[in-house]
Backbone as XML, in Angstrom:
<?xml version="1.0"?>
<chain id="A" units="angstrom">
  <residue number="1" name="UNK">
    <atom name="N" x="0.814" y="-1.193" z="0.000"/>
    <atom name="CA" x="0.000" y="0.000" z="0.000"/>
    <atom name="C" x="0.857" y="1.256" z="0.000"/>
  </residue>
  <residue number="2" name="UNK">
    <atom name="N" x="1.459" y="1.074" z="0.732"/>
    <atom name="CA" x="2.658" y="2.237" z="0.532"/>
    <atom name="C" x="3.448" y="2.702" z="-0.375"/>
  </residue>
  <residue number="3" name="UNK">
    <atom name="N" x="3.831" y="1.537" z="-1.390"/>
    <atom name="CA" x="4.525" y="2.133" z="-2.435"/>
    <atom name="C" x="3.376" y="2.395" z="-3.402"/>
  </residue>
  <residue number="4" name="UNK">
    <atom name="N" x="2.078" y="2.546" z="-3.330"/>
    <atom name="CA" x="1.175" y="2.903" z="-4.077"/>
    <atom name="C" x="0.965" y="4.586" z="-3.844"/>
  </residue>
  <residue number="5" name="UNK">
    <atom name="N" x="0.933" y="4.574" z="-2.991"/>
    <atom name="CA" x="0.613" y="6.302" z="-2.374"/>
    <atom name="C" x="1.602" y="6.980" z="-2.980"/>
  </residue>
  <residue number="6" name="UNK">
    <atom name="N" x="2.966" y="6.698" z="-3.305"/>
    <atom name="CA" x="3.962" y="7.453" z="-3.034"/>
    <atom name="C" x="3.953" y="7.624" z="-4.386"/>
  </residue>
  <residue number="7" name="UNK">
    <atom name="N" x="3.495" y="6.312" z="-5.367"/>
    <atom name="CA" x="3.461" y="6.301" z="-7.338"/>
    <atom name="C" x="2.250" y="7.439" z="-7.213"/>
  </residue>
  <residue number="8" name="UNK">
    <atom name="N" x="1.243" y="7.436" z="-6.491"/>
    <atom name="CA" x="0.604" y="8.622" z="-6.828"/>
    <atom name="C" x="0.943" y="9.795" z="-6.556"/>
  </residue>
  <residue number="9" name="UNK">
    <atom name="N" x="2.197" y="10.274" z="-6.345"/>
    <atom name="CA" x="2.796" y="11.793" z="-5.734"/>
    <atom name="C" x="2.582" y="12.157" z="-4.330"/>
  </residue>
  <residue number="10" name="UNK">
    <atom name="N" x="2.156" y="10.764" z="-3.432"/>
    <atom name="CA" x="2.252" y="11.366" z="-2.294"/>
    <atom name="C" x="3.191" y="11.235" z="-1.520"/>
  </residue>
  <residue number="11" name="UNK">
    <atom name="N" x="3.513" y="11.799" z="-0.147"/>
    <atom name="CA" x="4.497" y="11.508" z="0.568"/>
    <atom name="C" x="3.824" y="10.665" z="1.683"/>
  </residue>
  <residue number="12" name="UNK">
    <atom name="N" x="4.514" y="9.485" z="2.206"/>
    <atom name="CA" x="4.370" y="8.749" z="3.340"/>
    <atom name="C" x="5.592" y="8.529" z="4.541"/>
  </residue>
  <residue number="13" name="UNK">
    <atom name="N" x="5.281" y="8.799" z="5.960"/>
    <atom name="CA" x="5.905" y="9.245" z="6.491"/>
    <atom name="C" x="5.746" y="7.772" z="7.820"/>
  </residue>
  <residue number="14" name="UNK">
    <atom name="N" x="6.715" y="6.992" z="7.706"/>
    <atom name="CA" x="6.601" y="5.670" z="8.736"/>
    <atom name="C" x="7.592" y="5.779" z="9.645"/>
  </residue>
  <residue number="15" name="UNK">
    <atom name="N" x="6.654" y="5.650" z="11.209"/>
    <atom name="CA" x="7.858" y="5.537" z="12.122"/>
    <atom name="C" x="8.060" y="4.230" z="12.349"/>
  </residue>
  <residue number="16" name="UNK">
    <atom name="N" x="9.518" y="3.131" z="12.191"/>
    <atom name="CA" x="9.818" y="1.860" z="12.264"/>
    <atom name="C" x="10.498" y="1.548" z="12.477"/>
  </residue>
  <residue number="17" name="UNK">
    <atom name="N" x="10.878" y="0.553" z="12.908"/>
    <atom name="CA" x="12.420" y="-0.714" z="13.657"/>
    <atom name="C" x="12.664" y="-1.550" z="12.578"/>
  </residue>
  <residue number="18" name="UNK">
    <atom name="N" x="12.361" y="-2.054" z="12.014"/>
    <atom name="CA" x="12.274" y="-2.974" z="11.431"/>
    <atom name="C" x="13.324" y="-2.766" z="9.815"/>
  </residue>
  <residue number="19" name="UNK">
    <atom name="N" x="14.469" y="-2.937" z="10.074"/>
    <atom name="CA" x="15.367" y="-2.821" z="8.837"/>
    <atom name="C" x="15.189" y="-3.714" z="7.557"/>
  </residue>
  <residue number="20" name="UNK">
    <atom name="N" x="14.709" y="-3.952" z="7.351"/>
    <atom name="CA" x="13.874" y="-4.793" z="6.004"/>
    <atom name="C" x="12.777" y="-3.881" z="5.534"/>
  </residue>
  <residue number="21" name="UNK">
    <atom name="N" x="12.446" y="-3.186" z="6.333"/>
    <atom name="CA" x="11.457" y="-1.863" z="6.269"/>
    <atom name="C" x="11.954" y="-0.603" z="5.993"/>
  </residue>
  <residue number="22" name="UNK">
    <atom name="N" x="12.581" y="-0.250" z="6.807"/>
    <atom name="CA" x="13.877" y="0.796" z="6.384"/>
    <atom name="C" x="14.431" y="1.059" z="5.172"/>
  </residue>
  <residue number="23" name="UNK">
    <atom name="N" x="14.775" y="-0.458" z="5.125"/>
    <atom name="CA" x="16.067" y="-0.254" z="3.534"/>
    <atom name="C" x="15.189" y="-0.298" z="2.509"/>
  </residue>
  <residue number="24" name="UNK">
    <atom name="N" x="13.596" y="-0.530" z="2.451"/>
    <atom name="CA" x="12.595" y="0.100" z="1.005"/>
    <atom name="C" x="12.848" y="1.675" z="0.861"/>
  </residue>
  <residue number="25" name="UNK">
    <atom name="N" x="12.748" y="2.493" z="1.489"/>
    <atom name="CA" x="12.866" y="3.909" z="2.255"/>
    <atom name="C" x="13.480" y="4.722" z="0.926"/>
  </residue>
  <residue number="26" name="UNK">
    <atom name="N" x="13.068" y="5.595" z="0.591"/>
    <atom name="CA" x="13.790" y="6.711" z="0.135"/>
    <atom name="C" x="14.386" y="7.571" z="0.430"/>
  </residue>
  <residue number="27" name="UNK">
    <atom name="N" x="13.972" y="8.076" z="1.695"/>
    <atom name="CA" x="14.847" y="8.889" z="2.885"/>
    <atom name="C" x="15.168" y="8.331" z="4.275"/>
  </residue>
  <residue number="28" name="UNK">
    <atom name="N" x="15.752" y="8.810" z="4.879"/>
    <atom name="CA" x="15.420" y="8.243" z="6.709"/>
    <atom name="C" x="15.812" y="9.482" z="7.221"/>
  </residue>
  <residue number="29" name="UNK">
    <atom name="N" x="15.427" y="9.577" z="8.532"/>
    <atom name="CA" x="15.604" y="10.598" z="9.119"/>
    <atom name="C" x="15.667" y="9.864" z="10.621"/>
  </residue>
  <residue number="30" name="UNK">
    <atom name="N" x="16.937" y="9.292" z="11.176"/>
    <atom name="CA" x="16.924" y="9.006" z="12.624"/>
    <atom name="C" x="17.493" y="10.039" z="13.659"/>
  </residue>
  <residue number="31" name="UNK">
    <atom name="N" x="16.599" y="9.591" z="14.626"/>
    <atom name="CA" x="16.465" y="10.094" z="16.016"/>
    <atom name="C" x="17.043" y="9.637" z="16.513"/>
  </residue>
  <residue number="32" name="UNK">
    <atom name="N" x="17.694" y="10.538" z="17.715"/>
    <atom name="CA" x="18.599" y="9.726" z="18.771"/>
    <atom name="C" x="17.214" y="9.235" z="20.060"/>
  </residue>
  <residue number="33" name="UNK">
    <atom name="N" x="17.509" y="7.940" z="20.333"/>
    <atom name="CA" x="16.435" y="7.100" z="21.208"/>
    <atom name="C" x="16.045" y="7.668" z="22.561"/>
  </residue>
  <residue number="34" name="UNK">
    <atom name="N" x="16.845" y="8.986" z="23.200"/>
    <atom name="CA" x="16.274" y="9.427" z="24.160"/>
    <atom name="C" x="14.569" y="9.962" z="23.523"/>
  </residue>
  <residue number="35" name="UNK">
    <atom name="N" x="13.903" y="10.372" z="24.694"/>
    <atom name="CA" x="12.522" y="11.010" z="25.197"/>
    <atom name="C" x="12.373" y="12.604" z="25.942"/>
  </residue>
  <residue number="36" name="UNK">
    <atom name="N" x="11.760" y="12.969" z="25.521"/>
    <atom name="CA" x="11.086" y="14.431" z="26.149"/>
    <atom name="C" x="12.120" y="14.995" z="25.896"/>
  </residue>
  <residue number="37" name="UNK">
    <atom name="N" x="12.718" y="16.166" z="27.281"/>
    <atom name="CA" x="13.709" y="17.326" z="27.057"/>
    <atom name="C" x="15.117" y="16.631" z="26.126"/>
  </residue>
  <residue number="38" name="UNK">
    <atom name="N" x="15.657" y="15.461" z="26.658"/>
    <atom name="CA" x="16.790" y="15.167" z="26.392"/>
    <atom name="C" x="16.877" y="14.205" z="25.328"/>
  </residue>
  <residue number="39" name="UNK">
    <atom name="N" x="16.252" y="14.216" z="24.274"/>
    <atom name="CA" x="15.887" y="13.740" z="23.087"/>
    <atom name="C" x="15.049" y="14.696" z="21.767"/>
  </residue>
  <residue number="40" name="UNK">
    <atom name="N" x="14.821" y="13.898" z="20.901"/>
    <atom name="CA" x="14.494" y="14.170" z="19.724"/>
    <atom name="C" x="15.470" y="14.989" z="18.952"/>
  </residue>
  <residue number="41" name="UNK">
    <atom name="N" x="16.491" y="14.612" z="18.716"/>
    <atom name="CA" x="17.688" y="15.416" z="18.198"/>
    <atom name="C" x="17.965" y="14.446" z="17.086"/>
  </residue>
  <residue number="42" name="UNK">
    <atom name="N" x="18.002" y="15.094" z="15.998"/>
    <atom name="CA" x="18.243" y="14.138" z="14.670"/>
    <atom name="C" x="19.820" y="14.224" z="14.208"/>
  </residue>
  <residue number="43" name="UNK">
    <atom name="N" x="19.948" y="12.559" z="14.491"/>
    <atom name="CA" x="21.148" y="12.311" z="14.354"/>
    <atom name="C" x="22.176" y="11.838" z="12.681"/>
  </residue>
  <residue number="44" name="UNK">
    <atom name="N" x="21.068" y="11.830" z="12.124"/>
    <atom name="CA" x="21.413" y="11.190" z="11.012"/>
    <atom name="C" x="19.821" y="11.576" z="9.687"/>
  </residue>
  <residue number="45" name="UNK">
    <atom name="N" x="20.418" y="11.740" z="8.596"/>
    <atom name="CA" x="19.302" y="12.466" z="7.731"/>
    <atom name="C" x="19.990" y="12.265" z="6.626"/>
  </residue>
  <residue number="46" name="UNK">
    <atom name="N" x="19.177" y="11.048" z="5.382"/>
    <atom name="CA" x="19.920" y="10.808" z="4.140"/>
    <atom name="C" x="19.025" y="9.868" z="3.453"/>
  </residue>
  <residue number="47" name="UNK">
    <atom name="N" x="19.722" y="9.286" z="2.443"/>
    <atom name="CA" x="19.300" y="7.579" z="1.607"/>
    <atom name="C" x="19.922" y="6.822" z="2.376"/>
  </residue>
  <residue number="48" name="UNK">
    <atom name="N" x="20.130" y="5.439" z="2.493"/>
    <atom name="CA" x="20.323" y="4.447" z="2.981"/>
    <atom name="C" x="22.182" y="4.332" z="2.994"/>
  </residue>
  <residue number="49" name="UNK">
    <atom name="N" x="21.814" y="4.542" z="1.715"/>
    <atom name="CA" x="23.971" y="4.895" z="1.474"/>
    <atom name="C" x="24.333" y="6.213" z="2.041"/>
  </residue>
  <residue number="50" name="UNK">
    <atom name="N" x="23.895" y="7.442" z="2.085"/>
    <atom name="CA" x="24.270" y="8.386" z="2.860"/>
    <atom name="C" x="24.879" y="7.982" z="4.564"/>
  </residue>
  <residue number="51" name="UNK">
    <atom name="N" x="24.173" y="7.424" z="4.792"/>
    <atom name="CA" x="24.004" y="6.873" z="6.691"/>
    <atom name="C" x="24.797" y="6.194" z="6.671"/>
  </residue>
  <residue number="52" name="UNK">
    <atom name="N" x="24.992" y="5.309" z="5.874"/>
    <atom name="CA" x="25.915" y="3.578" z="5.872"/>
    <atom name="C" x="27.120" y="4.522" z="5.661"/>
  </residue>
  <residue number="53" name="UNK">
    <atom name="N" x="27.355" y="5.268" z="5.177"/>
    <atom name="CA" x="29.242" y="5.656" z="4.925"/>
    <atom name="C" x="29.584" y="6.253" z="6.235"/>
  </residue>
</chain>
């Protein structure tokens, strides 16, 4: 279903663990795993090969 939305020009936006899930991805955008004040700081923002180097 998802790669259907996205052939129609939309954007879909999944929060997931699951690296078999991930690596379909056109972008990622990870978070560092803290919560509230001392979190949500983005640690990493790319394609799959961007992150991996």
């Amino acid at each position: 279903m998802g790669h259907f939305l996205v052939e129609q020009g939309n954007s879909l936006v999944v929060i997931e663990h699951n690296l078999d899930v991930i690596k379909t991805t056109q972008w990622i955008i990870d978070m560092d795993p803290e919560g509230g004040m001392h979190g949500g700081e983005v640690i990493a923002a790319g394609t799959l090969e961007d992150i991996a180097r």
